[in-house]
Amino acid sequence: MLEVRDLTKRYGDVAALDGASFRVAPGRIVGFLGPNGAGKTTTMRTVFGLVHPDRGEVRWKGELIGPGERARFGYMPEERGLYPKMKVGEQLKYFAELSGMDAPTAKDATAGWLDRLHLGERAGARLEELSHGNQQRIQLAAALVHDPELAVLDEPFSGLDPLGVQAMAEMLTQTAATGAAVLFSSHQLDLVEDVCQDVVIIDHGRIVLTGAVEELKAASAHRSLDIRVDGHPWVPILPGGTITNKQGGRERLLVDSSVDLEEVLTSARRIGEVTAFSFEPPSLADLFMAAVSEGARR
Amino acid sequence: MSGITRRTWLVTRREWNQRARTRAFLGSTLLSVLIVVVLIMVPEIYGGGGPPSRTVGLVGQNSPRLPSLLQAAGTQVDLAVKTRAFADEAAGRAAIDSGDVSVLLVDQQELVWKAEADTQLQAAATSAVSVLEQERAITEMRLTPEQAHRLLAPPELRSTSLDPSSDEQTARADLGRIGVVLLFMAIAFYCAFVLTGVVEEKSSRVVEVLLSRVRPTELLAGKILGIGLVGLAQLAVVMGAGLIALSFADNTVIPETTPGTFGWIVFWFILGYAFYSVLYATAGSLVSRQEETQGLQLPMTGLLFIAYILAFVATESPDGTAALVGSLFPPTAPMVMIVRIAHGAVPWWQIALSVALMAAAVYGLVQAAGRIYAGGVLRFGGRVGLIEAWRGAEA
């Protein structure tokens, strides 16, 4: 269990983190979501001691994190980077050994990962000779080569095509299946909706929502409502009010979950022919918007 | 700075493998070996190995001991004298004409020259013949061995030089200059590796992947150690080759302080490299891209050049105050001290003091640099100020 407690970090007048607390359980894939600049990278770097918080702490299995713990973590920074001129196989083995693996184990782990990525024959190639996509894969392998108990991946999906996203999602699922805790960040909430089991949503350095995705959706006081009358979106006037959320170039409507659907449908029919009607649990983006606006109201 | 950990050694090993196993390294090492060996062997080749040689033609009634006496007398006037016997005077004169012999000695009586007499050779021949004449006279006079000895034993004159062995002094100054150039090149070269290595890790952003696994001081120490070992290996191989060449070259031009100086060059490289590499690594941690390193190198390059120039001043007066101070002041100590060592007779306590001061300076530098490096190496985007980096490593 990774426990982040009350992290606070200021850069000059800017509060990058403002009392952020959350947990990551073993075997779970946790999406660390929020807009750019919300404090995701700062939090992740704090886990690895790359940033020293002004206040707060990070614990692993109840212990404050030191070099011994970090050796069992894997980290893929947002700014990707490996040695361009070093051979791929040597490079992965080097990182495995730096994380505490002995030489033979590191060698086996490297071979295993290269096979898994179908890059076994490129072990002797310099990193810079690989395609961009393959370099990304090696980057992920460098983070996971030593079978970490905790994998922290900063924006692993950014820059990937849909196939790449799928492959990355599978990789994360496999990693979590081995019992590792997986924490990954993303600012594209819709993209990772189906990947994460738990979410930690951060905004302006504060955690605004955390929990299991399904539970959060079910427990949400909102529902996503989409009504089309004569092919056009239609917005009912409701007692609880509505929140609109622009997503994918389309307005989405969040309404109170207790809304009387029959009444809404009846009023819609009075206007014209109802061509589409959906009433669903909110998306992650909806949850985020609701949480942020709630936070703003408080 | 923590002790040397397994992770430090892993970093060290990577640096070694990435640099020492390249063709460029092998090539530059071989080239350096070649240059040093040629430098040592070449004076031997063009110097001809000793005094000029002359051949004396012998004809007529000559003592069988004459050739050895001529040779001995020649040595005293710095000539290598060989002899050649001729059947008759005509053959001897023909040999003079053709230049095969310098002079023809006839019946131990007459010297026949081609043109003018060579005064040195004439003195040698006269001396050789006079020994034979004296021996003959002694035999005729029936002197006792004691009397003969008193007559023949040359007086022993004591020599005192006002400018003792100035050739040796010049050679030692030259040795000092070579040592300074070697040290300067080795330190500047390998420190540049450290600088570009640090910046490479920063600009390729691999540093963040590394520092999630190792402490900044471990990474810094491993890098400096690894590159330093590569440099040390190269220098040791080159100096070793030099020592081997020295043992083969029976060369009087090479000063006797040479083997010691070669050893000290390797030793002072270690200290000089330790001092400067830490500075260069710190500078590297403050920039984000290779292009930004230019201006930042200036203070260290300046310091290195001051040391270089001071070392050359020291070759002129190795016992002067400037040389003494320069050989104790850590930034200039390696190069100035090597000049003094090549000159010879540096009091042991001065070397000990210099080493102690250097070790203290390196220790202090490592403390400060480790912190600045840790604070600077993870800050990206443009130059990081020294103070900002220092503060960045706090907490």
CSV table of C-alpha atoms in Angstrom, one decimal, chain A residues 151-272:
chain,number,residue,atom,x,y,z
A,151,ALA,CA,4.8,1.1,-10.8
A,152,VAL,CA,4.5,4.8,-11.1
A,153,LEU,CA,3.9,5.9,-14.7
A,154,ASP,CA,3.6,9.5,-15.6
A,155,GLU,CA,1.3,10.0,-18.6
A,156,PRO,CA,2.0,6.6,-20.2
A,157,PHE,CA,-0.7,7.0,-22.8
A,158,SER,CA,0.3,10.4,-24.1
A,159,GLY,CA,1.5,10.3,-27.7
A,160,LEU,CA,0.2,6.8,-28.3
A,161,ASP,CA,-2.1,5.8,-31.2
A,162,PRO,CA,-5.2,3.8,-30.3
A,163,LEU,CA,-3.4,0.5,-30.8
A,164,GLY,CA,-0.6,1.7,-28.6
A,165,VAL,CA,-3.1,2.8,-26.0
A,166,GLN,CA,-4.6,-0.7,-26.0
A,167,ALA,CA,-1.2,-2.4,-25.8
A,168,MET,CA,-0.2,-0.1,-22.9
A,169,ALA,CA,-3.5,-0.8,-21.1
A,170,GLU,CA,-2.8,-4.5,-21.4
A,171,MET,CA,0.7,-4.1,-20.1
A,172,LEU,CA,-0.7,-2.3,-17.0
A,173,THR,CA,-3.3,-4.9,-16.5
A,174,GLN,CA,-0.7,-7.6,-16.6
A,175,THR,CA,1.5,-5.7,-14.2
A,176,ALA,CA,-1.3,-5.3,-11.7
A,177,ALA,CA,-2.2,-9.0,-12.1
A,178,THR,CA,1.2,-9.9,-10.7
A,179,GLY,CA,0.1,-8.1,-7.5
A,180,ALA,CA,1.9,-4.8,-8.2
A,181,ALA,CA,0.3,-1.5,-7.4
A,182,VAL,CA,0.0,0.6,-10.5
A,183,LEU,CA,-0.3,4.3,-10.4
A,184,PHE,CA,-0.5,6.1,-13.7
A,185,SER,CA,-1.4,9.7,-14.5
A,186,SER,CA,-3.3,11.2,-17.3
A,187,HIS,CA,-5.0,14.4,-18.2
A,188,GLN,CA,-7.1,12.7,-20.9
A,189,LEU,CA,-9.9,11.4,-18.7
A,190,ASP,CA,-11.9,9.9,-21.5
A,191,LEU,CA,-9.0,8.0,-22.8
A,192,VAL,CA,-8.3,6.0,-19.7
A,193,GLU,CA,-11.9,5.6,-18.5
A,194,ASP,CA,-11.8,1.9,-19.0
A,195,VAL,CA,-8.2,1.3,-17.9
A,196,CYS,CA,-8.3,2.3,-14.3
A,197,GLN,CA,-10.0,0.4,-11.5
A,198,ASP,CA,-9.5,3.2,-9.0
A,199,VAL,CA,-9.1,6.9,-9.5
A,200,VAL,CA,-7.5,9.7,-7.7
A,201,ILE,CA,-8.6,13.0,-9.1
A,202,ILE,CA,-6.5,16.1,-8.4
A,203,ASP,CA,-7.1,19.7,-9.2
A,204,HIS,CA,-5.0,22.7,-8.1
A,205,GLY,CA,-2.9,20.5,-5.9
A,206,ARG,CA,-5.9,19.1,-4.0
A,207,ILE,CA,-7.4,15.7,-4.2
A,208,VAL,CA,-11.0,16.3,-5.2
A,209,LEU,CA,-12.2,12.7,-5.6
A,210,THR,CA,-10.8,9.2,-4.9
A,211,GLY,CA,-12.2,5.7,-4.9
A,212,ALA,CA,-13.1,2.8,-7.1
A,213,VAL,CA,-14.4,3.9,-10.5
A,214,GLU,CA,-17.6,1.7,-10.4
A,215,GLU,CA,-18.5,2.7,-6.9
A,216,LEU,CA,-17.9,6.4,-7.5
A,217,LYS,CA,-20.1,6.2,-10.6
A,218,ALA,CA,-22.9,4.3,-8.8
A,219,ALA,CA,-22.7,6.6,-5.8
A,220,SER,CA,-22.7,9.8,-7.8
A,221,ALA,CA,-25.6,12.1,-7.2
A,222,HIS,CA,-25.5,12.8,-10.9
A,223,ARG,CA,-26.4,11.1,-14.1
A,224,SER,CA,-25.4,11.8,-17.6
A,225,LEU,CA,-28.5,12.7,-19.6
A,226,ASP,CA,-28.7,12.9,-23.4
A,227,ILE,CA,-31.9,13.7,-25.1
A,228,ARG,CA,-32.4,14.4,-28.8
A,229,VAL,CA,-35.6,15.8,-30.1
A,230,ASP,CA,-36.0,15.7,-33.9
A,231,GLY,CA,-32.3,14.9,-34.0
A,232,HIS,CA,-31.2,18.0,-32.0
A,233,PRO,CA,-29.9,18.0,-28.4
A,234,TRP,CA,-32.5,19.2,-26.0
A,235,VAL,CA,-31.9,20.6,-22.5
A,236,PRO,CA,-34.8,20.3,-20.1
A,237,ILE,CA,-35.3,22.8,-17.3
A,238,LEU,CA,-35.0,20.8,-14.1
A,239,PRO,CA,-35.5,21.8,-10.4
A,240,GLY,CA,-32.0,20.5,-9.4
A,241,GLY,CA,-30.4,22.5,-12.2
A,242,THR,CA,-28.0,21.1,-14.7
A,243,ILE,CA,-24.2,21.1,-15.3
A,244,THR,CA,-23.0,21.0,-18.8
A,245,ASN,CA,-19.7,19.5,-19.7
A,246,LYS,CA,-18.2,19.9,-23.1
A,247,GLN,CA,-16.5,16.7,-24.1
A,248,GLY,CA,-15.3,15.6,-27.5
A,249,GLY,CA,-16.9,18.6,-29.1
A,250,ARG,CA,-20.3,17.6,-27.7
A,251,GLU,CA,-22.2,19.0,-24.8
A,252,ARG,CA,-22.9,16.5,-22.1
A,253,LEU,CA,-25.5,17.2,-19.5
A,254,LEU,CA,-25.3,16.2,-15.9
A,255,VAL,CA,-28.5,16.0,-13.9
A,256,ASP,CA,-29.5,15.0,-10.4
A,257,SER,CA,-29.8,11.2,-10.1
A,258,SER,CA,-33.2,11.6,-8.5
A,259,VAL,CA,-34.7,13.3,-11.5
A,260,ASP,CA,-38.1,12.1,-12.6
A,261,LEU,CA,-37.3,10.4,-16.0
A,262,GLU,CA,-41.0,10.0,-16.9
A,263,GLU,CA,-41.6,13.7,-16.5
A,264,VAL,CA,-38.5,14.6,-18.5
A,265,LEU,CA,-39.5,12.3,-21.3
A,266,THR,CA,-43.1,13.6,-21.3
A,267,SER,CA,-41.9,17.2,-21.7
A,268,ALA,CA,-39.6,16.2,-24.4
A,269,ARG,CA,-42.4,14.5,-26.3
A,270,ARG,CA,-44.4,17.6,-26.1
A,271,ILE,CA,-41.7,19.4,-28.2
A,272,GLY,CA,-41.3,16.8,-30.9
